[in-house]
Coordinates of C-alpha atoms (C1' of nucleotides) in Angstrom, one line a residue:
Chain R
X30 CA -46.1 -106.9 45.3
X31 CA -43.2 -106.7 47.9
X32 CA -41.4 -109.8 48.0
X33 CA -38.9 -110.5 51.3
X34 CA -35.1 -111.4 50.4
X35 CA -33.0 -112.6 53.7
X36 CA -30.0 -113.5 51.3
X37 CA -29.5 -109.4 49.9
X38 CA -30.4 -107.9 53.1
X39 CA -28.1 -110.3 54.5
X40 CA -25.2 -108.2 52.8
X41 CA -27.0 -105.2 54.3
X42 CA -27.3 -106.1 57.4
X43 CA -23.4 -107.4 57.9
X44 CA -22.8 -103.8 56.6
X45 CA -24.6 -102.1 59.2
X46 CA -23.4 -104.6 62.1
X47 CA -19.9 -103.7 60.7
X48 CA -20.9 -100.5 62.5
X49 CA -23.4 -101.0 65.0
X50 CA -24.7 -103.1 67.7
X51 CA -28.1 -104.7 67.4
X52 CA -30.2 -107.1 69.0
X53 CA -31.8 -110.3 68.0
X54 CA -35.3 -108.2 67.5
X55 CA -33.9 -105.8 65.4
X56 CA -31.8 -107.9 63.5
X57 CA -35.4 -109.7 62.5
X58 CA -37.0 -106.8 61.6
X59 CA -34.6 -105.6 59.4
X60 CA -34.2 -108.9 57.4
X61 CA -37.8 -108.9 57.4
X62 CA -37.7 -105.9 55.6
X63 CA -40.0 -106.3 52.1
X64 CA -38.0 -106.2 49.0
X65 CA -38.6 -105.8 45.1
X66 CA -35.8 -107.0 42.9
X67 CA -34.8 -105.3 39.8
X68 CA -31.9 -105.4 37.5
X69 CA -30.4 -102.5 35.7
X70 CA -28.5 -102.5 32.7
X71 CA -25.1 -100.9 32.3
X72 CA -25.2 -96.7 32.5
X73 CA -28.9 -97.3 33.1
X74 CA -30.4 -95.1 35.5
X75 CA -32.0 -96.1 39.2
X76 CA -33.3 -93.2 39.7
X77 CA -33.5 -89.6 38.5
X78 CA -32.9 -86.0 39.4
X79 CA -35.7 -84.1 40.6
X80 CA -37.9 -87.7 41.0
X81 CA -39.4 -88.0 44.6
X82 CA -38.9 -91.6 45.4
X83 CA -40.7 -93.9 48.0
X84 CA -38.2 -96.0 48.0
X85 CA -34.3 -97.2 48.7
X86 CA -31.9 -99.2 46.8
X87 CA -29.9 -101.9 47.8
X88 CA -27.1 -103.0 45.8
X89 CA -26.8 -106.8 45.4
X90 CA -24.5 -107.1 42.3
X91 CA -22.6 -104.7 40.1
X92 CA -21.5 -101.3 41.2
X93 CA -23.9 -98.2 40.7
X94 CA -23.0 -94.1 41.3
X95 CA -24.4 -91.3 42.6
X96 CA -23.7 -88.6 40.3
X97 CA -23.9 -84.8 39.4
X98 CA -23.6 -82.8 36.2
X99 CA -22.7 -80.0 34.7
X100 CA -24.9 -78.7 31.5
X101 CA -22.1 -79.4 29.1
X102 CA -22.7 -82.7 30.3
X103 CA -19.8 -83.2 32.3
X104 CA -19.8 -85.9 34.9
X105 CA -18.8 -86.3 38.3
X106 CA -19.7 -89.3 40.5
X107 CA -20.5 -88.0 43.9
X108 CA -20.1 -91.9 45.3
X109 CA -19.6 -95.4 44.7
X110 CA -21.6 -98.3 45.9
X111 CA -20.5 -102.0 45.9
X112 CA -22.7 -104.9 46.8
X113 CA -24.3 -104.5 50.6
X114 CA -24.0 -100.7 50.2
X115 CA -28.0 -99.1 50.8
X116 CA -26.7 -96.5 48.1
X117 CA -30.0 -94.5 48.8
X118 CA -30.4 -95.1 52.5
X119 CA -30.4 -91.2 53.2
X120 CA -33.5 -91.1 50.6
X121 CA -35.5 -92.3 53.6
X122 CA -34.8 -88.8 55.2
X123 CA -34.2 -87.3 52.4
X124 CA -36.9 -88.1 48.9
X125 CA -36.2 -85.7 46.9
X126 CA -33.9 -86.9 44.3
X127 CA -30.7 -83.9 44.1
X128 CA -28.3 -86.5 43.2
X129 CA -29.6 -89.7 40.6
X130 CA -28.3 -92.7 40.9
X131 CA -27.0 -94.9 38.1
X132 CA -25.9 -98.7 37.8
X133 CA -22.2 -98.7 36.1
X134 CA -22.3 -102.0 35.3
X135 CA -24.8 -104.6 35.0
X136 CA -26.2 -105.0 38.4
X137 CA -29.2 -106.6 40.4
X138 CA -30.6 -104.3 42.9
X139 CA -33.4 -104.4 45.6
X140 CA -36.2 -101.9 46.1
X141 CA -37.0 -101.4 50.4
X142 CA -40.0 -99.0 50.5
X143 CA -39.3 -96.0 52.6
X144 CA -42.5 -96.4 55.1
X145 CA -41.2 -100.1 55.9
X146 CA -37.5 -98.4 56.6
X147 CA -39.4 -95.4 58.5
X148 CA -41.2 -98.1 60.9
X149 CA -38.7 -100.1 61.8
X150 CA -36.7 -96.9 62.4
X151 CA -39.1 -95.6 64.7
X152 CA -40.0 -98.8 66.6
X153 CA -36.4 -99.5 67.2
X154 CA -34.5 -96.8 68.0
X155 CA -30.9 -98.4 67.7
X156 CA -32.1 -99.3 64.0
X157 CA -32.6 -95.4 63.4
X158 CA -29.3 -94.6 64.7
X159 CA -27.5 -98.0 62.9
X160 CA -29.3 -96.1 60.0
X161 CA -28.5 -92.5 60.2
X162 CA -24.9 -94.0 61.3
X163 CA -24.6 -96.1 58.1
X164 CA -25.2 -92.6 56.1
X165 CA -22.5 -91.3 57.8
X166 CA -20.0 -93.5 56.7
X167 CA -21.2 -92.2 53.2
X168 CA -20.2 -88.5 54.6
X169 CA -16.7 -89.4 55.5
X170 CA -16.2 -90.8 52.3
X171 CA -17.6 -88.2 50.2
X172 CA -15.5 -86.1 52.6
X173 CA -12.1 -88.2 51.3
X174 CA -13.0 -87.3 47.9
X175 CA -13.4 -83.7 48.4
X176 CA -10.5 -83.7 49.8
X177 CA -8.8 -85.8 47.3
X178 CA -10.2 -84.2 44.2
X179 CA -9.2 -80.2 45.7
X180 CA -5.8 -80.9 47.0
X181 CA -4.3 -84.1 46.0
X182 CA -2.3 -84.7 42.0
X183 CA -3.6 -86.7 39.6
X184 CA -1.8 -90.1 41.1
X185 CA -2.3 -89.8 44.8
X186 CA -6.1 -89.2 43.8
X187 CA -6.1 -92.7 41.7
X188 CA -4.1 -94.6 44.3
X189 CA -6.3 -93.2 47.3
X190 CA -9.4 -94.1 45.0
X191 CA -7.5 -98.1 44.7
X192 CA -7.1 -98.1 48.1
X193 CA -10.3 -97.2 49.4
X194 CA -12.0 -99.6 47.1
X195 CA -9.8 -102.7 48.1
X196 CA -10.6 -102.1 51.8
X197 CA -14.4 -101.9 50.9
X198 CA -14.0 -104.8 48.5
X199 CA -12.3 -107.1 51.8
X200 CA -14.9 -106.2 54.1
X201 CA -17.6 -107.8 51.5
X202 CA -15.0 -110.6 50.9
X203 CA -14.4 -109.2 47.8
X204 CA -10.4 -108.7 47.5
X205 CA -8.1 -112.1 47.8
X206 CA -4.7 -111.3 49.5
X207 CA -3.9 -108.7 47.2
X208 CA -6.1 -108.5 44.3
X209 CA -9.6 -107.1 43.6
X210 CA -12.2 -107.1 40.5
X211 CA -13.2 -103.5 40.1
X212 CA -15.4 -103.1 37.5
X213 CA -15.5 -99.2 36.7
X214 CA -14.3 -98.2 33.2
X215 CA -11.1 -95.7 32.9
X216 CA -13.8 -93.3 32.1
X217 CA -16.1 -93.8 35.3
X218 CA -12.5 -93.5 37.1
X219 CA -12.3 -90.1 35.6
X220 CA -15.9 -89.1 36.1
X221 CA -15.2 -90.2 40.2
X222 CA -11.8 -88.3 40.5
X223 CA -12.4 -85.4 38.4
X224 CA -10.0 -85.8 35.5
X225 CA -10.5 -87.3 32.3
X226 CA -10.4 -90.5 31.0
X227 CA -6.9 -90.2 29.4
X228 CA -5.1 -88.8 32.1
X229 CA -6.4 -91.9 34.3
X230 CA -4.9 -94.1 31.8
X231 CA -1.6 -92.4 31.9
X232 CA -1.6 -92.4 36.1
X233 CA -2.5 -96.0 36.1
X234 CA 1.1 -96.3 33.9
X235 CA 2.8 -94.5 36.2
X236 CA 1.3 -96.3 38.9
X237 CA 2.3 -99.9 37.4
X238 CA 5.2 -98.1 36.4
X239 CA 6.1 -98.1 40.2
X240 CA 5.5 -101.2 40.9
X241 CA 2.5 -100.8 43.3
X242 CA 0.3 -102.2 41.4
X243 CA -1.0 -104.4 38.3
X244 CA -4.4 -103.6 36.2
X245 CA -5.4 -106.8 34.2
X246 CA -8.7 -105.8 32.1
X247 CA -10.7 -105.0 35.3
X248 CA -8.5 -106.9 38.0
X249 CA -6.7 -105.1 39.8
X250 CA -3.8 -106.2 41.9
X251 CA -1.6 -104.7 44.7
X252 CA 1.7 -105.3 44.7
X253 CA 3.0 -102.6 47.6
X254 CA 0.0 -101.3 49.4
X255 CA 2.3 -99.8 51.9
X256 CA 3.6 -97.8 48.8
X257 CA -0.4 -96.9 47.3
X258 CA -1.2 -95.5 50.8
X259 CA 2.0 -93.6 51.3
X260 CA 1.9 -91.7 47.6
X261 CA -1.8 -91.0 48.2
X262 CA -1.7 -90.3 52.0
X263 CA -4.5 -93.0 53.0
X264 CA -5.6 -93.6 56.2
X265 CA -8.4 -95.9 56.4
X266 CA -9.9 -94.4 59.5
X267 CA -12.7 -92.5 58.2
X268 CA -14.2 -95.7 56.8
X269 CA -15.3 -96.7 60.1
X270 CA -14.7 -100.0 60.9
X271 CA -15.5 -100.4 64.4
X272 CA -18.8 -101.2 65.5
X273 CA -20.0 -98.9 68.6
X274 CA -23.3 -99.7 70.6
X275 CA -24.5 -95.9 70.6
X276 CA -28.3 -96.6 71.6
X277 CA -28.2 -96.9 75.6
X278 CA -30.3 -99.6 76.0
Chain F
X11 CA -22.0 -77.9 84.7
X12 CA -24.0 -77.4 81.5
X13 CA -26.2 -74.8 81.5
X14 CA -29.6 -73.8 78.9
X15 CA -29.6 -71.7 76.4
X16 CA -32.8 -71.3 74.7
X17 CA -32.3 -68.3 72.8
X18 CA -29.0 -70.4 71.3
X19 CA -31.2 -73.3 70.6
X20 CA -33.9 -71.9 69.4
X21 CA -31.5 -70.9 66.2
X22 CA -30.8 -74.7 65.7
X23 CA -34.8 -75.2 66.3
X24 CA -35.3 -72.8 63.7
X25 CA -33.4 -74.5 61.0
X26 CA -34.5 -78.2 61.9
X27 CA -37.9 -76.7 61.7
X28 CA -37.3 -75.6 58.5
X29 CA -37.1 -79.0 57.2
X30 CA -38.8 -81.2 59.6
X31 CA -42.2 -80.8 61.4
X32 CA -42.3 -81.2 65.0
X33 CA -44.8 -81.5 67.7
X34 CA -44.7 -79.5 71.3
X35 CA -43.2 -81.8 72.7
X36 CA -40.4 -82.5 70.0
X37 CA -39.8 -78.4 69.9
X38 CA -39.4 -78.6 73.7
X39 CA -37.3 -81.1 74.0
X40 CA -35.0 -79.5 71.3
X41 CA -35.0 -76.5 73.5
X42 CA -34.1 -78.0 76.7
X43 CA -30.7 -79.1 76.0
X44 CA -27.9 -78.7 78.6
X45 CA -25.8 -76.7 76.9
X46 CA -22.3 -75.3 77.5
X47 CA -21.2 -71.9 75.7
X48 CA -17.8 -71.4 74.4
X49 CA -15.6 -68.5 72.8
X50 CA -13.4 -69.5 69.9
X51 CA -10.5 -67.1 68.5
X52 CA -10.2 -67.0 64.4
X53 CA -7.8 -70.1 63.2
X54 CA -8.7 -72.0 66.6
X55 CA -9.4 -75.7 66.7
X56 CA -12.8 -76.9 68.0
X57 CA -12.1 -80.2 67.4
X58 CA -9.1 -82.0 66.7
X59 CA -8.7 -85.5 64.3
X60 CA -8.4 -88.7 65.9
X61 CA -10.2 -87.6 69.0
X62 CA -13.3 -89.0 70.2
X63 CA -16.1 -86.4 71.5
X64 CA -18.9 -86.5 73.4
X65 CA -20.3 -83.5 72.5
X66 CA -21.7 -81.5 69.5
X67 CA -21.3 -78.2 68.6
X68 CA -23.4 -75.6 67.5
X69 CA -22.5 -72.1 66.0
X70 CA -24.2 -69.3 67.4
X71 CA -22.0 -66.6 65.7
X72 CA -19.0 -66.3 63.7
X73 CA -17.7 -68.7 60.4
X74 CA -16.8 -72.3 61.5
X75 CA -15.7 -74.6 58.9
X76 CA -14.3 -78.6 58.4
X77 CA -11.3 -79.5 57.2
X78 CA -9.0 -82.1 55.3
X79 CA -5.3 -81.9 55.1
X80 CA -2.3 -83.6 53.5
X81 CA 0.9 -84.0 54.9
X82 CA 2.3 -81.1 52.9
X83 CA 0.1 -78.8 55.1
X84 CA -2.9 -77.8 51.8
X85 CA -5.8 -77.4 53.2
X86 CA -9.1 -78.3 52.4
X87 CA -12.4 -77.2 53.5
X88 CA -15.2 -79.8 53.7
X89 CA -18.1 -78.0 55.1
X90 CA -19.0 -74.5 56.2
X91 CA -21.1 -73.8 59.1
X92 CA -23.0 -70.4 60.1
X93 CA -24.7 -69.7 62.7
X94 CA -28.1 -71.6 63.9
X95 CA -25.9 -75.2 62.2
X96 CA -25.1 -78.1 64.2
X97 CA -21.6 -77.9 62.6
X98 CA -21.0 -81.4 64.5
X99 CA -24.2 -83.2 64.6
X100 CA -23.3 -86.5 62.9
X101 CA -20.6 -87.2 65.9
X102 CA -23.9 -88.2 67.6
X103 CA -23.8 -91.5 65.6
X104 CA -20.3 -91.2 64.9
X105 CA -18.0 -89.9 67.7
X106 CA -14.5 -90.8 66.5
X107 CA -13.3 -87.3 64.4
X108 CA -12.2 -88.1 60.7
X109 CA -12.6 -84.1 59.9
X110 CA -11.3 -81.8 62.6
X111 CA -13.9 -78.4 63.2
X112 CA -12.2 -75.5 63.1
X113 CA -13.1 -71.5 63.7
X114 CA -12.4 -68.9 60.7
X115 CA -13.3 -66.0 62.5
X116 CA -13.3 -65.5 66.1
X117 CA -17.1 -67.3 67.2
X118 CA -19.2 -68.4 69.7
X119 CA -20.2 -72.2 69.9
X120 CA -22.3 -74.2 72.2
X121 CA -21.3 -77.8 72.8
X122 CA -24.3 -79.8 73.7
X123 CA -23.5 -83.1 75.3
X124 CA -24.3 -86.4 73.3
X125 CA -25.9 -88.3 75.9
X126 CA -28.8 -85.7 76.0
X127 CA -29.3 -85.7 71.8
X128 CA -29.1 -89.0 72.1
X129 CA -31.8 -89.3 74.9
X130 CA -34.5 -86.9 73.3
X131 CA -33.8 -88.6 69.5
X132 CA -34.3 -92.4 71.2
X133 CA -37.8 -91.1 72.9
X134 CA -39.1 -88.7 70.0
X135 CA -38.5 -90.7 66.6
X136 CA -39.6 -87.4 65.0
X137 CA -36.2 -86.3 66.6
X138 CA -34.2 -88.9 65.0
X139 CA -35.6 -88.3 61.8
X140 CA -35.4 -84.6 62.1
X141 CA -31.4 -84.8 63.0
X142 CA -30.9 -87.5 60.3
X143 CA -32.6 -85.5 58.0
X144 CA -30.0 -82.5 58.5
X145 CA -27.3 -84.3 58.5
X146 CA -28.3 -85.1 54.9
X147 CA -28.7 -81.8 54.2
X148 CA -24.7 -81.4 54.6
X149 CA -24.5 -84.2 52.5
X150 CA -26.4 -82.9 50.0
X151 CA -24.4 -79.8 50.1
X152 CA -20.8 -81.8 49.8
X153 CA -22.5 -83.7 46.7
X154 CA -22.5 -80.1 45.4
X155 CA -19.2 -79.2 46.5
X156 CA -17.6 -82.2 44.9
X157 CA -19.5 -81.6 41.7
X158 CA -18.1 -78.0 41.5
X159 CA -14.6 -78.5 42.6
X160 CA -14.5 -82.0 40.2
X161 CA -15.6 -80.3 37.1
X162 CA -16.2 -76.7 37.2
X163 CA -13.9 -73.9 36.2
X164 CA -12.7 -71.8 39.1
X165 CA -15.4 -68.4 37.9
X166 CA -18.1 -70.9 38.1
X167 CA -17.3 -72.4 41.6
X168 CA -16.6 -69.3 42.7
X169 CA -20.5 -67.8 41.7
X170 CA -21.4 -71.4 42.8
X171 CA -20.4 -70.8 46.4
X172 CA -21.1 -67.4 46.5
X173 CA -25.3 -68.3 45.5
X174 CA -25.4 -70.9 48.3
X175 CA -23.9 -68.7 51.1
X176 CA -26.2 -65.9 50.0
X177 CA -29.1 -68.2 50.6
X178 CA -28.1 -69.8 53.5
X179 CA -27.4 -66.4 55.2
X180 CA -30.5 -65.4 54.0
X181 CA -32.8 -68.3 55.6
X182 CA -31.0 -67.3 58.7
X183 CA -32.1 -63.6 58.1
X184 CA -28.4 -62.6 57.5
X185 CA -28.7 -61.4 54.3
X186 CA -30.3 -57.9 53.3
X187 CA -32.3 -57.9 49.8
X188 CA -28.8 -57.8 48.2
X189 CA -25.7 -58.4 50.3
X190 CA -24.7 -60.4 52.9
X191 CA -21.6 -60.4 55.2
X192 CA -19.5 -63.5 54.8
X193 CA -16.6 -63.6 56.8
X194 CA -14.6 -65.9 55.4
X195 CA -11.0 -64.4 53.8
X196 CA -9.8 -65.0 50.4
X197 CA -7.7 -67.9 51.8
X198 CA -10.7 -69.5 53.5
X199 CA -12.6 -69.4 50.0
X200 CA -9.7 -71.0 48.4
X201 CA -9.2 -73.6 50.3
X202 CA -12.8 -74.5 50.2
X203 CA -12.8 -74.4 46.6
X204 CA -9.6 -76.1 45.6
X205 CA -7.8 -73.2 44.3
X206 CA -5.5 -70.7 45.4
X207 CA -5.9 -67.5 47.6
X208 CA -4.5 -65.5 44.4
X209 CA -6.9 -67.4 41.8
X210 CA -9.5 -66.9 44.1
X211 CA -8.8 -62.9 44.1
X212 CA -8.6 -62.8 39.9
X213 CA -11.9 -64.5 40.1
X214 CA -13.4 -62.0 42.3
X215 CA -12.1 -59.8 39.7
X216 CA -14.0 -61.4 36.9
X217 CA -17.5 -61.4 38.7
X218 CA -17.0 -57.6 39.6
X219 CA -16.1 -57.0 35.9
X220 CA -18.7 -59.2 34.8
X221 CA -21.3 -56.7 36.8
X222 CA -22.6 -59.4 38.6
X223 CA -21.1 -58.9 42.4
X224 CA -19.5 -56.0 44.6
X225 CA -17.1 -56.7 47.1
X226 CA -16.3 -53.9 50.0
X227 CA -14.6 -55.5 52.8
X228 CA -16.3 -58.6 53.4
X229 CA -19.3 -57.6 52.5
X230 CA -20.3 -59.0 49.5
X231 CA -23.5 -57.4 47.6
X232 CA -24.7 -59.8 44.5
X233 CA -25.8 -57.0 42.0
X234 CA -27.4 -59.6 39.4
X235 CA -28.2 -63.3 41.2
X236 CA -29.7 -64.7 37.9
X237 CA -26.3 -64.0 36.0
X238 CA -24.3 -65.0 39.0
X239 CA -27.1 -68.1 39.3
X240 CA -26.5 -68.8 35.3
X241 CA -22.6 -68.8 35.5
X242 CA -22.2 -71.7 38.3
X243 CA -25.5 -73.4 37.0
X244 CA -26.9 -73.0 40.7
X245 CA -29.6 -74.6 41.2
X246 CA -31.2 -74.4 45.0
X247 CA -32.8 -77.5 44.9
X248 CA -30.1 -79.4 47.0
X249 CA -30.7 -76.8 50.0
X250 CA -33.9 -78.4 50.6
X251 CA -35.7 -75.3 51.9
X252 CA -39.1 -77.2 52.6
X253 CA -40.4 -79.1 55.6
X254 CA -41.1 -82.3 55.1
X255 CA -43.6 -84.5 58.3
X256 CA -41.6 -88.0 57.7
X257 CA -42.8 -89.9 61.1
X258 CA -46.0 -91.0 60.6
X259 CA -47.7 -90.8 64.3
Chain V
dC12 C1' -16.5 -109.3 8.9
dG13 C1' -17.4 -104.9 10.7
dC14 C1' -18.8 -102.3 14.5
dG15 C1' -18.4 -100.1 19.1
dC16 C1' -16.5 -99.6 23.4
dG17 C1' -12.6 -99.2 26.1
dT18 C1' -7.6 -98.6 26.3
dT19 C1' -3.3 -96.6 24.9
dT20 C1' -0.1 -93.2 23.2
dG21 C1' 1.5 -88.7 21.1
dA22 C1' 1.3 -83.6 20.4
dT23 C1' -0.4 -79.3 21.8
dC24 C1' -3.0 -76.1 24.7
dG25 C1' -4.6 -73.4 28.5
dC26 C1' -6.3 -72.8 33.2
dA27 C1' -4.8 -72.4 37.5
dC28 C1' -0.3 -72.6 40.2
dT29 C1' 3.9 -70.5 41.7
dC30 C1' 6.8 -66.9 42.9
dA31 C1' 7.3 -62.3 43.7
dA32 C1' 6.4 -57.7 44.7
dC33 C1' 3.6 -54.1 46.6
dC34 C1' -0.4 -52.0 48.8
dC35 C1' -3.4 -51.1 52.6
dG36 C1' -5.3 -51.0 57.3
dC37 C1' -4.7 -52.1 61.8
dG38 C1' -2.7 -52.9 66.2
dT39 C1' 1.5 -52.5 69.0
dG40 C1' 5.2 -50.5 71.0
dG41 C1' 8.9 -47.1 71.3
Chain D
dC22 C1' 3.7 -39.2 67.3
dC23 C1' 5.7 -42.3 64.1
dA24 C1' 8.0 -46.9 63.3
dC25 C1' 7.1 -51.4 62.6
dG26 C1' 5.1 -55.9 61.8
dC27 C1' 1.5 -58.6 60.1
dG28 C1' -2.4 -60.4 57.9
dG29 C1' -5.1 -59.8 53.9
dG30 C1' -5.8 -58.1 49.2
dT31 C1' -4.0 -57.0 44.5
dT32 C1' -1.3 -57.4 40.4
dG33 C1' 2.4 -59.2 37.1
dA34 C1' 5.4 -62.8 34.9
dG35 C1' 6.5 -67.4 34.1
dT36 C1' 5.5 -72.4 34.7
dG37 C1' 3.4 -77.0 34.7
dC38 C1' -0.3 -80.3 35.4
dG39 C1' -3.9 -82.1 33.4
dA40 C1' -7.2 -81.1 29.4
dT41 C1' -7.9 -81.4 24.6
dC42 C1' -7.5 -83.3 20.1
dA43 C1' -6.3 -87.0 17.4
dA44 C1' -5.1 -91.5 16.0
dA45 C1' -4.5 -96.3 16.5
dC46 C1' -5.2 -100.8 18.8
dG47 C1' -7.5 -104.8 21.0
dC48 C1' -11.4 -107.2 22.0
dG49 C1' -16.1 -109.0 22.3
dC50 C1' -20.2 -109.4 19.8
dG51 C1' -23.8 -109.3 16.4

DNA sequence: CGCGCGTTTGATCGCACTCAACCCGCGTGG
DNA sequence: CCACGCGGGTTGAGTGCGATCAAACGCGCG
């Protein structure tokens, strides 16, 4: 029985207006939209490979990953999603699961059916483009990483990794001045940048080491953010934030 | 002074068809596009970052790929486009170019102008879904990419790559029961997988010694997919080779 | 108190990089 | 006709970044 909760789609919807323009109509519909709360337990999975799901999630609390494996059970985490992120928005488009999804730390999350995302899509097309635009910012990202994990060292991976989370972390109003919670273990860090938990350890030294930043238990703080973004190359333009009124009206 | 292509857009038809069912009306409006045709030498730039397009582009012929860079001039391919792919379609929704587009081998593109995808996806939801839909096909495909180059050894990405361009060239008819032409150079192949050009060419050594590919030029002929398949641990699900009718009418 | 998870540090290993040379085929120009 | 340059492919020798293996520590929790 599909509940309705304006507070989490709340989050969702500043995400998507971060991006797009939308009326007063479609605004409505989308915090209309039903939900089903759920909460997930720590490296408990959302959903699973080869599932065909109904259904997106929204991320209220915690932080949850899209990930692939290897058969030696090696890890990589395809993408990160912090509260106000639809981590499964292209599932609407897309149900067939090639990529599960996993909560990395406790978190809440809401279930949006797809056929009440597919309605409001259609009946408003500015809402399917805010949509299929949202999806995009999760291209660009992934985009980052590839780049990141193919051609940049150990460090500059880490510190492009701490930068990009600290600007998504401020647009939630989640990162004071210069500090942000980040609750991924060395280990998920690893799994995200392709190296192992150790070496992730050692680079977070050498980062503290140079005085750009501070790690206290899951706190991390930035003491030179020029510095981060010049050993790691980051420019935050392919996150997006500008929101364009696409949908001539 | 756009022009029409239909035989050109009929390519682009064919592979949103293969994942999305459309009405007459849908398939006509997909083949009415304004388009203009353009010739690209190998190396050229199609797009360029920072700029911001109005126009799509889709390959007709030749090997088009997107690319990330760091400042020290390493290169990293993103996404590879053949013919009959939108290489550009998500600069509908997001116009401002975080990836530059680039030719490997001398092609043929047609640039198709926003305002018109735009116009046919806000009347034909069926549209909208179908170009969201393929835009998460690339995405799916990058979730691969970043799976292989994160955590598998440079034989396995290799096969990895090798399996999916065989497949994609074969859904566009491009590849005979056992080879296929891929254009790309040694180079190209290393900079998609995060290696070197001369890593790359040992590789190529291990597969031929392994029995499982020839390589004459740049023709590659896979003489054993299942081996090739078992090495990388491809598994074709991601491609999403079936249709799927997501707009309820 | 003991256990488990996450972090930290050290020692060694090996995959892929780097540097370097040489080959081949092709197009260009003398 | 050959000389030459150039891009791409191939092979060898040596190097280094990050993996692996291992051990210990700190902390929260039952």
């Amino acid at each position: 029985m599909p509940d309705n909760n304006r507070g989490a789609l709340s989050a969702f919807l500043a995400r998507i207006s971060r991006r797009s323009v939308l009326d007063g109509d479609e605004i409505e519909a989308i915090l209309s939209l039903p939900t089903i709360e759920h909460r997930v337990r720590a490296n408990q999975d959302i959903v699973r490979l080869g599932e065909r799901i109904d259904h997106a999630c929204l991320v209220v609390e915690g932080l949850v990953g899209r990930f692939g494996q290897t058969s030696s059970g090696e890890r990589q985490i395809i993408a990160l999603h912090i509260p106000g992120d639809m981590a499964d928005l292209h599932s609407v488009v897309s149900p067939l699961v090639t990529v599960p999804l996993q909560a990395l730390t406790a978190s809440t999350i809401i279930r949006i059916p797809h056929v009440a995302l597919r309605k409001i899509a259609a009946r408003h097309p500015a809402v399917a483009t805010a949509f299929w635009r949202d999806c995009m910012i999760d291209l660009a990202i992934m985009a980052q990483w590839l780049l990141s994990i193919g051609r940049r060292s150990a460090k500059a991976r880490l510190a492009h990794l701490l930068c990009e989370m600290a600007l998504r972390y401020e647009q939630i109003g989640a990162c004071s001045s210069e500090g942000f919670l980040f609750p991924a273990t060395q280990n998920h860090i690893g799994d995200a940048l392709g190296l192992t938990a150790v070496h992730v350890n050692r680079m977070f030294g050498a980062l503290k080491r140079d005085g750009l930043i501070d790690v206290k238990g899951r706190e991390i703080t930035i003491n030179d953010g020029k510095g981060l973004a010049a050993v790691s190359e980051f420019d935050p333009a392919y996150l997006q934030f500008e929101a364009l009124d696409l949908h001539q009206r």
